C-alpha cells in the first residue's frame, strides 16, 4: 500500500472533539498503510475567528501600536480547551500545555517587537502565522499518541533555505523535494506535519494566499511522487464536489469523479473546490486527489482524476458566480476594428482590471468583471474608445463537462432550459476547450437558472 497524504482543514480540527475524530480517521488509515497528516490552523466556528485570522488581526493591531493581547488570549483559550478533550493522558497533556504556553509567549514577544518597530515585514508575518499550524499539528500528534498510535510531529516552518530570494516555479520544485525529504514516513508512526511552510520570500500569504495548507499538502505529495503516494486526500466539512451547490439546488448530488480541468473551471466560476495551484501540482505529478468529509469518513467522497475515456455524462456540474458587472464599449468609429479591441484591452491591462467573459463584434465589446469598486475610474479610462455602458447585478451561470466536447446541441438545450424558466440571457461564451458554456443573466434569476439547467442535464427525466 502506498502513502496516503491526508490534509485536514481548520474547521475539521476546530475543537477538541473534532481533533479526536480526525485522530481516529488518521489511525484507521494508518492501520492499512503509511500516512502523512497535514493540518491547517484550528478554526472553531467562523473563519474570521479562526487562529490564522486572529493572528492576522493581532499583527495588524501591533503594527498600528494597538493592543493585541485579546486575540492572543483567545488563541490560548481555544487551544487549552481543545487539549482538555483531545488528550487525556496526564503526561502528554502537561507537555502539550507547556508547548501551547511557550508558543504563545513567543508570539507575544514577536508582536511586542513589531509594536515597537511599527513595521511588519513578510518574514515576520510568516514567523507569526506559523504558530497556528504548529499548535494544531502538535495537538493532533498528541491526540494520536493518546489513542495509542505513534506520531511524529514535523514542523516545516524553517524548510525554506535562507538564501532563497525569489518565488518562481523552480523555487517550488526545489522546495517540494526538501519537504518530501523531511516528511518521509516511518513504518511505525504517522507523520503529522504543519500545513505551513516558511519562511517564503515575500511572505507565504503573498505567494500562495489563504489556503496555503492545501498547497503544503500538495507540495509534499508531489515531492514524494506517484511511485510512493497513492492519493492526496483533502478532508473538509462537505461530502465532496456536487453537481450544483446543494444549498441552491436541493436535487444536487455528490460526484464520484471529476477531472482536474472541470474542477478548475468550477473553482474559477464560483464553486470553491481547491486552490488551482494545489491541483496543478498534484495532477502534474499524476497523483489522484480525493475530497472527503471529516464528519462522514465512511463516504467515498469525490475523486479528482484526469479523464482518459469518454465520460458517461455530457455535463458534470453547473455553477454560478454572483456580483458580476457587464461593461460594454461601443466604438465611436475613430478606430478600426483591431485598433479598437487592442486599445480597450490595453487600457484594461494598464488599470489592472481582470475580466472573465468577453464578447465582441466589430464595433463593440462587452466584458464582465467581478468587482465593482473601481467603476468610475474604469469608465474614465475607456471613454476615449466610445460610449461606455455599465450594468451591475448580474451573475455568470456556467455549465462544465468534458462530455460536452463530444455531443452537439448542448448549448441549444441550455438556452431552451433557461428560456422555459423565463431566464433572459444577456451574454454567451463558450471556451475553445469546449468544456464550459457560460451565460450572463440577472442576479435575481440565479437560482431559477441553476435549477432549470440542473433539471435539464443532471436529473433523470
Ligand atoms: N490556516 C490558513 C488559513 O486559514 C491556511 C489554510 O487553512 O490553508 O488560511
Ligand atoms: Mg483552511
Tab-separated table of C-alpha atoms and ligand atoms in Angstrom:
chain	number	residue	atom	x	y	z
A	1	UNK	CA	0.000	0.000	0.000
A	2	UNK	CA	1.368	3.430	-0.953
A	3	UNK	CA	1.473	6.524	1.221
A	4	UNK	CA	-1.754	8.418	1.779
A	5	UNK	CA	-1.276	12.148	2.322
A	6	UNK	CA	-4.229	13.487	4.310
A	7	UNK	CA	-4.891	17.197	4.691
A	8	UNK	CA	-7.332	18.434	7.336
A	9	UNK	CA	-8.898	21.894	7.194
A	10	UNK	CA	-9.094	24.266	10.155
A	11	UNK	CA	-12.768	23.547	10.806
A	12	UNK	CA	-12.130	19.791	10.774
A	13	UNK	CA	-9.818	20.303	13.779
A	14	UNK	CA	-11.898	23.178	15.155
A	15	UNK	CA	-12.208	21.891	18.735
A	16	UNK	CA	-11.083	19.038	20.985
A	17	UNK	CA	-13.793	16.650	19.927
A	18	UNK	CA	-13.046	17.231	16.258
A	19	UNK	CA	-9.341	16.712	16.795
A	20	UNK	CA	-10.190	13.376	18.390
A	21	UNK	CA	-12.370	12.498	15.428
A	22	UNK	CA	-9.564	13.361	12.997
A	23	UNK	CA	-7.123	11.285	15.066
A	24	UNK	CA	-9.470	8.330	14.633
A	25	UNK	CA	-9.634	8.839	10.866
A	26	UNK	CA	-5.844	9.014	10.654
A	27	UNK	CA	-5.362	5.984	12.909
A	28	UNK	CA	-7.815	3.914	10.845
A	29	UNK	CA	-5.960	4.788	7.654
A	30	UNK	CA	-2.605	4.066	9.302
A	31	UNK	CA	-3.738	0.521	10.093
A	32	UNK	CA	-3.830	-0.015	6.313
A	33	UNK	CA	-0.626	1.774	5.312
A	34	UNK	CA	1.681	4.767	5.800
A	35	UNK	CA	0.056	8.146	6.434
A	36	UNK	CA	1.256	11.731	6.342
A	37	UNK	CA	-1.270	14.056	8.009
A	38	UNK	CA	-1.082	17.770	7.184
A	39	UNK	CA	-3.120	20.165	9.331
A	40	UNK	CA	-4.319	23.695	8.965
A	41	UNK	CA	-4.634	26.020	11.980
A	42	UNK	CA	-7.652	25.428	14.242
A	43	UNK	CA	-10.789	27.294	13.271
A	44	UNK	CA	-13.717	26.774	15.636
A	45	UNK	CA	-16.774	28.418	14.192
A	46	UNK	CA	-16.467	31.197	11.640
A	47	UNK	CA	-13.272	31.605	9.654
A	48	UNK	CA	-12.865	35.198	10.860
A	49	UNK	CA	-12.461	33.851	14.408
A	50	UNK	CA	-10.072	31.080	13.392
A	51	UNK	CA	-6.474	31.040	14.604
A	52	UNK	CA	-4.992	32.352	11.341
A	53	UNK	CA	-7.471	35.224	11.232
A	54	UNK	CA	-6.773	36.053	14.892
A	55	UNK	CA	-3.032	36.126	14.230
A	56	UNK	CA	-3.544	38.426	11.251
A	57	UNK	CA	-5.745	40.654	13.403
A	58	UNK	CA	-3.142	40.778	16.174
A	59	UNK	CA	-0.390	41.570	13.630
A	60	UNK	CA	-2.360	44.493	12.247
A	61	UNK	CA	-3.038	45.786	15.734
A	62	UNK	CA	0.639	45.536	16.721
A	63	UNK	CA	1.743	47.359	13.577
A	64	UNK	CA	-0.583	50.213	14.489
A	65	UNK	CA	0.527	50.247	18.099
A	66	UNK	CA	-2.869	48.996	19.268
A	67	UNK	CA	-3.451	46.279	21.891
A	68	UNK	CA	-3.296	42.710	20.598
A	69	UNK	CA	-3.464	40.680	23.803
A	70	UNK	CA	-7.151	39.865	23.482
A	71	UNK	CA	-6.616	37.943	20.248
A	72	UNK	CA	-3.716	36.031	21.826
A	73	UNK	CA	-5.815	35.190	24.844
A	74	UNK	CA	-8.495	33.744	22.617
A	75	UNK	CA	-5.975	31.596	20.719
A	76	UNK	CA	-4.598	30.307	24.015
A	77	UNK	CA	-8.046	29.585	25.468
A	78	UNK	CA	-9.189	27.793	22.291
A	79	UNK	CA	-6.148	25.515	22.314
A	80	UNK	CA	-6.181	24.791	26.031
A	81	UNK	CA	-9.873	23.916	25.844
A	82	UNK	CA	-9.307	21.641	22.832
A	83	UNK	CA	-6.469	19.964	24.648
A	84	UNK	CA	-8.748	19.020	27.551
A	85	UNK	CA	-10.897	16.910	25.243
A	86	UNK	CA	-8.351	15.720	22.704
A	87	UNK	CA	-5.699	14.416	25.099
A	88	UNK	CA	-6.405	12.545	28.313
A	89	UNK	CA	-3.029	11.061	29.353
A	90	UNK	CA	-1.752	13.421	32.114
A	91	UNK	CA	1.899	13.396	30.983
A	92	UNK	CA	1.028	14.163	27.364
A	93	UNK	CA	-1.413	16.796	28.436
A	94	UNK	CA	1.142	18.598	30.594
A	95	UNK	CA	3.685	18.506	27.783
A	96	UNK	CA	1.200	19.967	25.345
A	97	UNK	CA	0.057	22.626	27.752
A	98	UNK	CA	3.648	23.757	28.135
A	99	UNK	CA	4.027	23.810	24.340
A	100	UNK	CA	0.919	25.952	23.907
A	101	UNK	CA	2.104	28.452	26.518
A	102	UNK	CA	5.600	28.581	25.043
A	103	UNK	CA	4.262	29.209	21.548
A	104	UNK	CA	2.007	31.974	22.804
A	105	UNK	CA	4.822	33.634	24.703
A	106	UNK	CA	6.910	33.539	21.543
A	107	UNK	CA	4.026	35.004	19.569
A	108	UNK	CA	3.536	37.709	22.159
A	109	UNK	CA	7.247	38.617	22.159
A	110	UNK	CA	7.326	38.868	18.391
A	111	UNK	CA	4.258	41.089	18.435
A	112	UNK	CA	5.800	43.317	21.123
A	113	UNK	CA	8.819	43.804	18.874
A	114	UNK	CA	6.571	44.622	15.934
A	115	UNK	CA	4.651	47.112	18.056
A	116	UNK	CA	7.926	48.912	18.810
A	117	UNK	CA	9.124	48.875	15.208
A	118	UNK	CA	5.641	49.628	13.804
A	119	UNK	CA	6.653	47.570	10.835
A	120	UNK	CA	5.638	44.105	9.741
A	121	UNK	CA	7.943	42.503	7.213
A	122	UNK	CA	6.754	39.499	5.166
A	123	UNK	CA	9.288	37.483	7.116
A	124	UNK	CA	7.827	38.475	10.474
A	125	UNK	CA	4.325	37.825	9.172
A	126	UNK	CA	5.362	34.262	8.291
A	127	UNK	CA	7.003	33.772	11.686
A	128	UNK	CA	3.743	34.796	13.329
A	129	UNK	CA	1.439	32.750	11.110
A	130	UNK	CA	3.485	29.576	11.583
A	131	UNK	CA	2.272	29.413	15.184
A	132	UNK	CA	-1.254	28.433	14.116
A	133	UNK	CA	-0.229	25.290	12.274
A	134	UNK	CA	2.444	24.384	14.832
A	135	UNK	CA	-0.214	24.345	17.523
A	136	UNK	CA	-2.754	22.297	15.578
A	137	UNK	CA	-0.165	19.782	14.330
A	138	UNK	CA	1.243	19.236	17.835
A	139	UNK	CA	-2.271	18.814	19.151
A	140	UNK	CA	-3.172	16.208	16.542
A	141	UNK	CA	0.092	14.323	17.113
A	142	UNK	CA	-0.608	14.233	20.860
A	143	UNK	CA	-4.181	13.103	20.333
A	144	UNK	CA	-2.944	10.234	18.140
A	145	UNK	CA	-0.435	9.187	20.790
A	146	UNK	CA	-3.146	9.467	23.396
A	147	UNK	CA	-5.173	6.900	21.459
A	148	UNK	CA	-2.197	4.550	21.102
A	149	UNK	CA	-0.942	5.478	17.606
A	150	UNK	CA	2.682	6.565	17.338
A	151	UNK	CA	3.040	10.002	15.755
A	152	UNK	CA	5.976	12.171	14.777
A	153	UNK	CA	5.436	15.925	14.758
A	154	UNK	CA	7.118	17.637	11.799
A	155	UNK	CA	7.479	21.403	11.621
A	156	UNK	CA	8.048	22.858	8.148
A	157	UNK	CA	8.269	26.467	9.281
A	158	UNK	CA	12.022	26.549	8.606
A	159	UNK	CA	12.150	24.419	5.466
A	160	UNK	CA	12.974	27.266	3.077
A	161	UNK	CA	16.709	27.950	2.644
A	162	UNK	CA	17.904	31.326	3.918
A	163	UNK	CA	19.420	32.031	0.522
A	164	UNK	CA	16.120	31.803	-1.393
A	165	UNK	CA	15.309	35.243	-2.758
A	166	UNK	CA	12.576	34.834	-5.267
A	167	UNK	CA	9.479	32.763	-5.802
A	168	UNK	CA	9.273	31.150	-9.208
A	169	UNK	CA	8.274	27.675	-10.447
A	170	UNK	CA	11.826	26.398	-9.904
A	171	UNK	CA	11.628	27.522	-6.277
A	172	UNK	CA	8.569	25.359	-5.654
A	173	UNK	CA	10.100	22.375	-7.384
A	174	UNK	CA	13.279	22.614	-5.295
A	175	UNK	CA	11.231	23.076	-2.189
A	176	UNK	CA	8.865	20.175	-2.746
A	177	UNK	CA	11.871	17.854	-2.823
A	178	UNK	CA	13.085	19.222	0.510
A	179	UNK	CA	9.632	18.971	2.011
A	180	UNK	CA	9.293	15.367	0.898
A	181	UNK	CA	12.636	14.508	2.498
A	182	UNK	CA	11.538	15.975	5.814
A	183	UNK	CA	8.231	14.131	5.715
A	184	UNK	CA	9.381	10.670	4.674
A	185	UNK	CA	7.012	8.441	6.593
A	186	UNK	CA	8.109	5.991	9.240
A	187	UNK	CA	6.832	2.433	9.133
A	188	UNK	CA	5.722	2.581	12.759
A	189	UNK	CA	4.456	6.131	13.128
A	190	UNK	CA	2.181	8.654	11.480
A	191	UNK	CA	3.968	11.789	10.296
A	192	UNK	CA	1.974	14.840	11.406
A	193	UNK	CA	3.014	17.947	9.502
A	194	UNK	CA	2.305	21.672	9.893
A	195	UNK	CA	0.155	22.904	6.998
A	196	UNK	CA	2.539	25.830	6.772
A	197	UNK	CA	5.969	26.169	5.235
A	198	UNK	CA	8.330	29.071	5.550
A	199	UNK	CA	9.899	31.423	5.558
A	200	UNK	CA	8.785	32.177	1.994
A	201	UNK	CA	10.479	35.039	0.121
A	202	UNK	CA	7.952	37.887	0.086
A	203	UNK	CA	5.727	36.013	2.543
A	204	UNK	CA	3.510	32.964	2.206
A	205	UNK	CA	0.272	34.951	2.063
A	206	UNK	CA	1.514	36.873	-0.905
A	207	UNK	CA	2.970	33.819	-2.661
A	208	UNK	CA	0.052	31.445	-2.136
A	209	UNK	CA	-2.674	33.211	-0.155
A	210	UNK	CA	-5.108	31.816	2.408
A	211	UNK	CA	-5.428	28.145	1.667
A	212	UNK	CA	-1.699	27.579	1.937
A	213	UNK	CA	-2.269	24.396	3.944
A	214	UNK	CA	-3.805	22.650	0.938
A	215	UNK	CA	-0.807	23.774	-1.030
A	216	UNK	CA	1.610	22.444	1.595
A	217	UNK	CA	-0.010	19.008	1.369
A	218	UNK	CA	0.135	19.184	-2.430
A	219	UNK	CA	3.843	20.010	-2.363
A	220	UNK	CA	4.573	17.077	-0.054
A	221	UNK	CA	2.588	14.668	-2.233
A	222	UNK	CA	4.187	15.923	-5.447
A	223	UNK	CA	7.645	15.859	-3.857
A	224	UNK	CA	7.267	12.233	-2.844
A	225	UNK	CA	5.867	11.429	-6.277
A	226	UNK	CA	3.471	8.946	-7.817
A	227	UNK	CA	5.724	5.978	-7.088
A	228	UNK	CA	5.284	6.491	-3.376
A	229	UNK	CA	1.990	8.316	-2.961
A	230	UNK	CA	-1.274	6.547	-3.556
A	231	UNK	CA	-3.520	9.575	-3.171
A	232	UNK	CA	-3.861	13.023	-1.660
A	233	UNK	CA	-6.967	13.242	0.491
A	234	UNK	CA	-8.349	16.673	1.278
A	235	UNK	CA	-10.698	16.355	4.239
A	236	UNK	CA	-13.320	19.084	4.554
A	237	UNK	CA	-16.769	19.604	6.012
A	238	UNK	CA	-18.610	18.753	2.790
A	239	UNK	CA	-19.367	15.432	1.128
A	240	UNK	CA	-17.282	16.235	-1.934
A	241	UNK	CA	-17.867	18.133	-5.156
A	242	UNK	CA	-21.536	18.408	-6.137
A	243	UNK	CA	-23.385	18.638	-9.447
A	244	UNK	CA	-24.502	22.066	-8.144
A	245	UNK	CA	-24.419	23.976	-4.860
A	246	UNK	CA	-26.815	21.884	-2.705
A	247	UNK	CA	-27.919	24.994	-0.810
A	248	UNK	CA	-29.340	26.380	-4.036
A	249	UNK	CA	-30.287	23.230	-5.882
A	250	UNK	CA	-31.826	20.704	-3.475
A	251	UNK	CA	-31.603	17.887	-6.042
A	252	UNK	CA	-27.824	18.263	-6.427
A	253	UNK	CA	-25.760	15.146	-5.774
A	254	UNK	CA	-22.147	14.328	-4.963
A	255	UNK	CA	-19.951	13.464	-7.930
A	256	UNK	CA	-17.987	10.247	-7.629
A	257	UNK	CA	-15.446	11.591	-10.024
A	258	UNK	CA	-14.430	14.783	-11.775
A	259	UNK	CA	-11.489	15.744	-13.991
A	260	UNK	CA	-8.986	18.375	-12.803
A	261	UNK	CA	-9.892	20.653	-15.714
A	262	UNK	CA	-13.550	20.503	-14.758
A	263	UNK	CA	-12.720	21.160	-11.109
A	264	UNK	CA	-10.564	24.137	-12.116
A	265	UNK	CA	-13.394	25.597	-14.230
A	266	UNK	CA	-15.830	25.179	-11.333
A	267	UNK	CA	-13.444	26.990	-8.995
A	268	UNK	CA	-12.989	29.806	-11.451
A	269	UNK	CA	-16.720	30.195	-11.965
A	270	UNK	CA	-17.853	30.336	-8.386
A	271	UNK	CA	-17.610	26.963	-6.616
A	272	UNK	CA	-14.779	26.837	-4.142
A	273	UNK	CA	-13.113	23.471	-4.716
A	274	UNK	CA	-9.343	23.572	-4.389
A	275	UNK	CA	-6.810	26.279	-4.986
A	276	UNK	CA	-5.793	25.875	-8.682
A	277	UNK	CA	-2.079	25.847	-7.689
A	278	UNK	CA	-2.763	22.910	-5.438
A	279	UNK	CA	-4.489	20.890	-8.085
A	280	UNK	CA	-1.938	21.656	-10.742
A	281	UNK	CA	0.971	20.411	-8.608
A	282	UNK	CA	-0.651	17.130	-7.724
A	283	UNK	CA	-2.192	16.464	-11.105
A	284	UNK	CA	1.041	17.066	-12.964
A	285	UNK	CA	2.639	14.517	-10.629
A	286	UNK	CA	-0.137	12.131	-11.739
A	287	UNK	CA	-1.444	11.671	-8.199
A	288	UNK	CA	-5.208	11.345	-7.637
A	289	UNK	CA	-6.894	13.791	-5.245
A	290	UNK	CA	-9.893	12.796	-3.154
A	291	UNK	CA	-12.194	15.219	-1.338
A	292	UNK	CA	-13.677	13.634	1.798
A	293	UNK	CA	-15.963	14.697	4.625
A	294	UNK	CA	-14.433	14.540	8.130
A	295	UNK	CA	-17.877	14.095	9.618
A	296	UNK	CA	-18.771	11.175	7.318
A	297	UNK	CA	-15.486	9.314	6.859
A	298	UNK	CA	-17.233	6.195	5.530
A	299	UNK	CA	-18.349	8.027	2.360
A	300	UNK	CA	-16.121	7.770	-0.716
A	301	UNK	CA	-16.187	11.500	-1.478
A	302	UNK	CA	-15.120	12.809	-4.889
A	303	UNK	CA	-12.090	11.630	-6.803
A	304	UNK	CA	-10.278	14.206	-8.962
A	305	UNK	CA	-8.514	12.360	-11.732
A	306	UNK	CA	-7.822	13.149	-15.396
A	307	UNK	CA	-10.478	11.812	-17.729
A	308	UNK	CA	-8.990	9.202	-20.040
A	309	UNK	CA	-12.066	7.836	-21.718
A	310	UNK	CA	-15.247	9.443	-22.987
A	311	UNK	CA	-17.309	10.417	-19.937
A	312	UNK	CA	-20.755	8.934	-19.431
A	313	UNK	CA	-22.481	12.263	-18.877
A	314	UNK	CA	-22.347	15.310	-21.092
A	315	UNK	CA	-22.495	17.801	-18.269
A	316	UNK	CA	-20.706	17.268	-14.967
A	317	UNK	CA	-21.841	20.246	-12.929
A	318	UNK	CA	-23.401	23.703	-13.005
A	319	UNK	CA	-22.223	26.672	-11.012
A	320	UNK	CA	-22.882	30.384	-10.654
A	321	UNK	CA	-20.862	33.416	-9.749
A	322	UNK	CA	-22.803	36.400	-8.446
A	323	UNK	CA	-21.913	40.056	-8.159
A	324	UNK	CA	-20.996	40.403	-11.813
A	325	UNK	CA	-20.899	43.660	-13.762
A	326	UNK	CA	-21.147	43.907	-17.552
A	327	UNK	CA	-19.271	46.714	-19.258
A	328	UNK	CA	-19.957	47.445	-22.908
A	329	UNK	CA	-17.897	49.796	-25.021
A	330	UNK	CA	-19.479	50.861	-28.277
A	331	UNK	CA	-16.841	52.144	-30.698
A	332	UNK	CA	-17.110	55.750	-31.818
A	333	UNK	CA	-15.652	54.536	-35.121
A	334	UNK	CA	-12.500	56.557	-34.834
A	335	UNK	CA	-10.625	53.289	-34.588
A	336	UNK	CA	-10.544	50.411	-36.992
A	337	UNK	CA	-11.671	47.062	-35.613
A	338	UNK	CA	-8.336	45.736	-34.401
A	339	UNK	CA	-7.140	49.076	-33.080
A	340	UNK	CA	-10.346	49.332	-31.092
A	341	UNK	CA	-10.102	45.963	-29.360
A	342	UNK	CA	-6.378	46.293	-28.781
A	343	UNK	CA	-6.889	49.745	-27.303
A	344	UNK	CA	-9.651	48.638	-24.933
A	345	UNK	CA	-7.683	45.665	-23.618
A	346	UNK	CA	-4.508	47.686	-23.325
A	347	UNK	CA	-6.380	50.225	-21.201
A	348	UNK	CA	-7.818	47.437	-19.034
A	349	UNK	CA	-4.371	45.951	-18.513
A	350	UNK	CA	-2.985	49.343	-17.526
A	351	UNK	CA	-5.749	49.740	-14.960
A	352	UNK	CA	-5.071	46.230	-13.635
A	353	UNK	CA	-8.627	45.083	-14.382
A	354	UNK	CA	-9.226	41.351	-14.716
A	355	UNK	CA	-12.107	40.330	-16.944
A	356	UNK	CA	-13.927	36.996	-17.020
A	357	UNK	CA	-16.057	36.714	-20.136
A	358	UNK	CA	-15.667	38.683	-23.320
A	359	UNK	CA	-17.908	39.032	-26.311
A	360	UNK	CA	-17.006	41.166	-29.288
A	361	UNK	CA	-18.267	42.470	-32.586
A	362	UNK	CA	-16.504	44.802	-34.979
A	363	UNK	CA	-17.813	47.891	-33.286
A	364	UNK	CA	-18.418	46.907	-29.706
A	365	UNK	CA	-17.026	44.808	-26.933
A	366	UNK	CA	-18.716	43.570	-23.766
A	367	UNK	CA	-16.909	42.028	-20.863
A	368	UNK	CA	-17.697	41.030	-17.305
A	369	UNK	CA	-15.963	41.966	-14.049
A	370	UNK	CA	-16.412	40.513	-10.619
A	371	UNK	CA	-15.619	43.706	-8.733
A	372	UNK	CA	-17.417	46.980	-8.928
A	373	UNK	CA	-15.285	49.124	-6.683
A	374	UNK	CA	-13.451	51.000	-9.422
A	375	UNK	CA	-16.156	51.587	-11.974
A	376	UNK	CA	-15.724	55.360	-12.200
A	377	UNK	CA	-12.058	55.050	-12.936
A	378	UNK	CA	-12.760	52.320	-15.440
A	379	UNK	CA	-15.375	54.405	-17.203
A	380	UNK	CA	-12.938	57.309	-17.351
A	381	UNK	CA	-10.238	55.101	-18.828
A	382	UNK	CA	-12.485	53.668	-21.523
A	383	UNK	CA	-14.492	56.674	-22.654
A	384	UNK	CA	-11.948	57.690	-25.269
A	385	UNK	CA	-12.773	54.499	-27.184
A	386	UNK	CA	-16.501	55.064	-27.359
A	387	UNK	CA	-19.714	55.010	-25.360
A	388	UNK	CA	-19.375	53.074	-22.124
A	389	UNK	CA	-22.339	51.293	-20.667
A	390	UNK	CA	-22.232	49.621	-17.236
A	391	UNK	CA	-24.721	47.108	-15.879
A	392	UNK	CA	-24.378	45.731	-12.353
A	393	UNK	CA	-26.320	42.989	-10.534
A	394	UNK	CA	-25.557	40.170	-12.942
A	395	UNK	CA	-24.453	36.552	-12.484
A	396	UNK	CA	-22.493	34.135	-14.636
A	397	UNK	CA	-24.073	30.729	-14.913
A	398	UNK	CA	-21.662	28.075	-16.142
A	399	UNK	CA	-22.110	24.523	-17.208
A	400	UNK	CA	-18.984	22.383	-17.066
A	401	UNK	CA	-18.301	18.946	-18.526
A	402	UNK	CA	-15.676	17.123	-20.552
A	403	UNK	CA	-18.545	15.196	-22.154
A	404	UNK	CA	-19.750	18.326	-23.960
A	405	UNK	CA	-16.841	18.015	-26.375
A	406	UNK	CA	-18.427	15.016	-27.994
A	407	UNK	CA	-22.076	15.955	-28.331
A	408	UNK	CA	-23.667	18.680	-30.445
A	409	UNK	CA	-26.738	20.564	-29.268
A	410	UNK	CA	-25.614	21.156	-25.705
A	411	UNK	CA	-25.710	24.933	-25.895
A	412	UNK	CA	-29.123	24.808	-27.548
A	413	UNK	CA	-30.507	22.666	-24.748
A	414	UNK	CA	-29.061	25.042	-22.137
A	415	UNK	CA	-30.648	28.065	-23.776
A	416	UNK	CA	-34.044	26.441	-24.039
A	417	UNK	CA	-33.890	25.268	-20.415
A	418	UNK	CA	-33.203	28.861	-19.378
A	419	UNK	CA	-35.805	30.209	-21.775
A	420	UNK	CA	-38.521	27.919	-20.443
A	421	UNK	CA	-37.718	29.056	-16.913
A	422	UNK	CA	-38.149	32.676	-18.016
A	423	UNK	CA	-34.467	33.493	-17.572
A	424	UNK	CA	-33.116	36.033	-20.041
A	425	UNK	CA	-29.581	35.504	-21.381
A	426	UNK	CA	-27.517	38.671	-21.861
A	427	UNK	CA	-24.154	37.274	-22.926
A	428	UNK	CA	-22.955	33.860	-24.038
A	429	UNK	CA	-19.493	32.398	-24.080
A	430	UNK	CA	-18.048	29.013	-24.849
A	431	UNK	CA	-14.356	28.417	-24.293
A	432	UNK	CA	-12.355	26.876	-27.108
A	433	UNK	CA	-11.716	23.881	-24.861
A	434	UNK	CA	-15.454	23.215	-25.146
A	435	UNK	CA	-15.805	22.062	-21.586
A	436	UNK	CA	-17.566	25.173	-20.349
A	437	UNK	CA	-20.566	27.132	-21.592
A	438	UNK	CA	-21.329	30.304	-19.665
A	439	UNK	CA	-24.256	32.730	-19.789
A	440	UNK	CA	-24.629	36.076	-18.096
A	441	UNK	CA	-28.054	36.502	-16.509
A	442	UNK	CA	-29.688	38.806	-13.965
A	443	UNK	CA	-28.512	38.051	-10.455
A	444	UNK	CA	-32.059	37.534	-9.189
A	445	UNK	CA	-32.505	34.741	-11.742
A	446	UNK	CA	-29.521	32.739	-10.445
A	447	UNK	CA	-31.442	30.129	-8.508
A	448	UNK	CA	-34.115	29.608	-11.160
A	449	UNK	CA	-31.395	29.338	-13.817
A	450	UNK	CA	-29.313	26.839	-11.858
A	451	UNK	CA	-32.322	24.658	-11.155
A	452	UNK	CA	-33.552	24.734	-14.738
A	453	UNK	CA	-30.169	23.753	-16.174
A	454	UNK	CA	-29.614	21.127	-13.486
A	455	UNK	CA	-33.025	19.610	-14.191
A	456	UNK	CA	-32.420	19.542	-17.918
A	457	UNK	CA	-28.930	17.971	-17.831
A	458	UNK	CA	-28.362	16.340	-14.482
A	459	UNK	CA	-31.639	14.836	-13.379
A	460	UNK	CA	-33.260	11.751	-14.840
A	461	UNK	CA	-36.409	12.712	-16.792
B	1	LIG	N1	-4.824	28.354	8.192
B	1	LIG	C1	-4.657	29.075	6.998
B	1	LIG	C2	-5.906	29.872	6.639
B	1	LIG	O1	-6.847	29.920	7.388
B	1	LIG	C3	-4.223	28.220	5.878
B	1	LIG	C4	-5.190	27.191	5.390
B	1	LIG	O2	-6.172	26.870	6.019
B	1	LIG	O3	-4.946	26.678	4.318
B	1	LIG	O4	-5.935	30.481	5.622
B	2	LIG	MG1	-8.231	26.352	5.678
